[in-house]
Amino acid sequence: MMTEIETSSRSTTPLQGHLARVSEMLARHRLVEKLAHDEAHQHQDVVDSLVHRQNLAELQREIDKLHPADVAHILDALPPEDRLSVWHLVKADRDGEILLEVSDSVRESLLADMDAPEILAAAEQLDADELADLAEDLPDDVVHELMQRLDAPEREQLRSAMSYEEDQVGAIMDFEMITIREDVTLEVVLRYLRFMKEIPEQTDKLFVVNSENVLTGVLPLKWLLVNDPARMVSEVMAVDANTFHPDEDVVETAQAFERYDLISAPVVDVDGRLIGRLTIEAMVDVIREESDAETLSRGGLREDEDIFASVWKSLRNRWTWLAINLVTAFIASRVIGLFEGSIEKLVALAALMPIVAGIGGNSGNQTITMIVRALALGQVSPSSAKRLLRKEVGVAVLNGLIWGGVIGLVAWLLYGSAALGAVMTAAMTLNLLLAALMGVLIPMTLIRFDRDPAMGASVMITALTDSGGFFIFLGLATLFLI
Amino acid sequence: MMTEIETSSRSTTPLQGHLARVSEMLARHRLVEKLAHDEAHQHQDVVDSLVHRQNLAELQREIDKLHPADVAHILDALPPEDRLSVWHLVKADRDGEILLEVSDSVRESLLADMDAPEILAAAEQLDADELADLAEDLPDDVVHELMQRLDAPEREQLRSAMSYEEDQVGAIMDFEMITIREDVTLEVVLRYLRFMKEIPEQTDKLFVVNSENVLTGVLPLKWLLVNDPARMVSEVMAVDANTFHPDEDVVETAQAFERYDLISAPVVDVDGRLIGRLTIEAMVDVIREESDAETLSRGGLREDEDIFASVWKSLRNRWTWLAINLVTAFIASRVIGLFEGSIEKLVALAALMPIVAGIGGNSGNQTITMIVRALALGQVSPSSAKRLLRKEVGVAVLNGLIWGGVIGLVAWLLYGSAALGAVMTAAMTLNLLLAALMGVLIPMTLIRFDRDPAMGASVMITALTDSGGFFIFLGLATLFLI
């Protein structure tokens, strides 16, 4: 086993290397623990506990060397017992940073293992905007205690950040920004920065504000660097920055960051007063989370699942979707039930009907994927909806005639009935038409009622093309064949 | 209609406002064109063409004001004729930038409308790394001509960028970076920057190289700003930068940018020589494209589709997946065909069988979504595979007994046969078990053979749970009920 790990760690990325090394140490640690337990009666406890402690010390050194994000990654990838062993080795002053980096479900499990003083110690290392991210997972009394310990402006920041919805700019802005006045020279700004000794991460521009804290412009660091230090900030700064408001939608804001290649941007209130800052780092998280949420909901999962979650937790995460699917499958089953008489007379119908339903679902999902994407990118206007519908109907009719024709021919050859083949082709075409219509109308309707079309659209279309496909095929067959 | 557009533009984001305004102007432009055509016999051509020209001039002014990314967005969202009208109004010196921003399918349609001199003029505005992105869409003779016009180092850069696969770091690195020597003071660096007059976008650090162009460190701009100008670069710079190699995978590189919150990073060759630079901007594109590709492939689309693409183009984009699904649906149909005798005797089987298949597919997709995600995040090691399998089997058995029990009960009540209900429950449980096993094994196997588990895994599991579900249910029914 040792050899295997060593081979694999050589051929993989550094990150997987870290994980392999930590896993190996944990395995050794468990072995020693087991030996200690087995040989306890031989009074070798002292020696064993020494070996044990040596092992843990080595593991701790390994962990101390790692970037907080890498420790978080290892915690995410370890089974619960090992996860806690490693977590206990993390230096208290790094707890906060690492808690911010682990996945939601793992954060819950780590916080559950910590007592109030430990959580408070971890929280002390964090800024107000970072605390806001943690706060919802913390017990109320800890949050209260935390509030007490902050100074007034920080408390105000934390309260403000917590007052916004998760999908609003206000919830993800930070407060680490450098503000300057416009009536000074660049030389003064340069001296001020040297005096500050530190510039926050992801700072590519300084914010210029007046005495009322109203944002009057931004000064990119690169302009500060290439311009003559004798010039005034007001001459060099740009006035029309990309500014955002705290109640804006984070997904649209992230799209703006992507479009205009921003690194940071100011957040202002209705009066134009500077209240915070957005960074590309937070935006990348938004983009990643958006894509994750879509993947999860498309796969029928309610939320992110700790891969080592208990069976019970997994069940709860998956039940909603299974239950919905059970209902739609049951409806489809009852549609078939309507035609049991026909199936009894012509049993080939039972074998052929899933093809009609399946291809309809597939084609409907193709249409809906394209439309949902175009809607998310803001590419569909009411005037283009009609045009889209016409195109999708064209695609559906052609697909129906071609693929339906092929499968109709196969059905004719298999069951020796040209009429059965013709019904098959007609049913396929009609169900593809239904899929196209619904594939356009469902997302358009969801968005009209301000619902997210990515959620649930796929389930709905599949339910419709299943029940609809069975009904169309068995109905046509009953009319023309029975 | 005017009112509607104005109302909607007030309540939407600026970007949708641009689109609405351009669409309105185009509508007016088309109206004038139509009038000009209708009234041509009345010899009012001169007046009309004046109005026409005035209209276009106004539209052009509107477009000139927009950021290239916004023009690209409008082009993406317009139907083909309007798209070309707007494209012809874009100033030639902005063509290049805008071509980089539009979606792949729209870029193709715009390039198809340009002749060689126009393309060459557009290309002249671009850097070597940007040209490399366009080059694959250009006719060979244009690429050849382009190469001739570049100076030697640029030609070398273009050739180098084009020599890498799309998913390699070498294909997305750029060459705009500032290099400095370590044996000078920060004061000298500051003066050098002022002398350069311009610092490339997304520059958060300068690269320190020796006389052989080997990277010896990086100097973040913020350290340059906060440190005493009299200090040497060698004292202030950091030695252990996150460096990348041109043959590394872009997706893993983007994950590193996310993890370590990087803005830019150096790319070095095997000898440590600096050959290029990666920026967060390019990485955000990678993250977005990765998520897009997954959405599209999950939805059964081969590639990004221009929503106004011709019916014929759409058909080709969707045929592969429809054909694969037709084959798997046909196999499932033949499995049912094996049991036609049983269905003839007990027609309830036909109505119930899609439930077993459907829930199996749903559950399998839940498992596979979770595992593919964990694999992509590097959270699954060979040692955790067994553990995962055990958990998924547990979830499947419980789900099977519970949901299978419910549906078994319903079947009993509906058809008055306890035995049928029992077969239903047993078949559900077994199919969910199959779904769990395959949901773990398919992605694990795909990754073992270095295939992307996100591609195709969902189709495979659905095919297996369909055919498998029919076989298990009809097989059990034939054994125990017929």
Coordinates of C-alpha atoms in Angstrom, one line a residue, chain A residues 13 30 53 104 107 155-156 169 177 202 209 281 285 309 327 340 354 363-365 370 380 383 399 425 430 466 469 478:
Chain A
T13 CA -0.6 17.3 -8.8
R30 CA -4.1 4.5 13.4
R53 CA 3.1 11.6 19.9
D104 CA -20.6 24.0 3.8
R107 CA -17.8 23.4 8.0
R155 CA -19.9 45.5 14.6
E156 CA -21.7 47.9 12.3
V169 CA -23.8 42.3 -3.3
M177 CA -10.1 49.3 1.0
Q202 CA -6.8 42.1 -4.5
V209 CA -13.8 60.0 -1.8
E281 CA -11.9 36.5 -5.6
D285 CA -16.6 32.0 -5.7
A309 CA -22.1 12.1 5.0
V327 CA -45.2 11.4 -8.5
E340 CA -54.4 -1.4 -20.9
P354 CA -40.7 3.8 -23.9
S363 CA -35.1 16.3 -27.3
G364 CA -37.0 18.5 -24.8
N365 CA -34.0 18.6 -22.6
M370 CA -30.3 25.9 -24.9
V380 CA -33.5 36.2 -25.3
S383 CA -39.4 39.6 -29.7
N399 CA -36.1 15.1 -36.2
T425 CA -43.4 7.7 -36.7
L430 CA -46.0 14.7 -32.3
D466 CA -43.2 10.9 -20.6
G469 CA -45.5 10.4 -25.2
T478 CA -56.0 2.7 -30.1

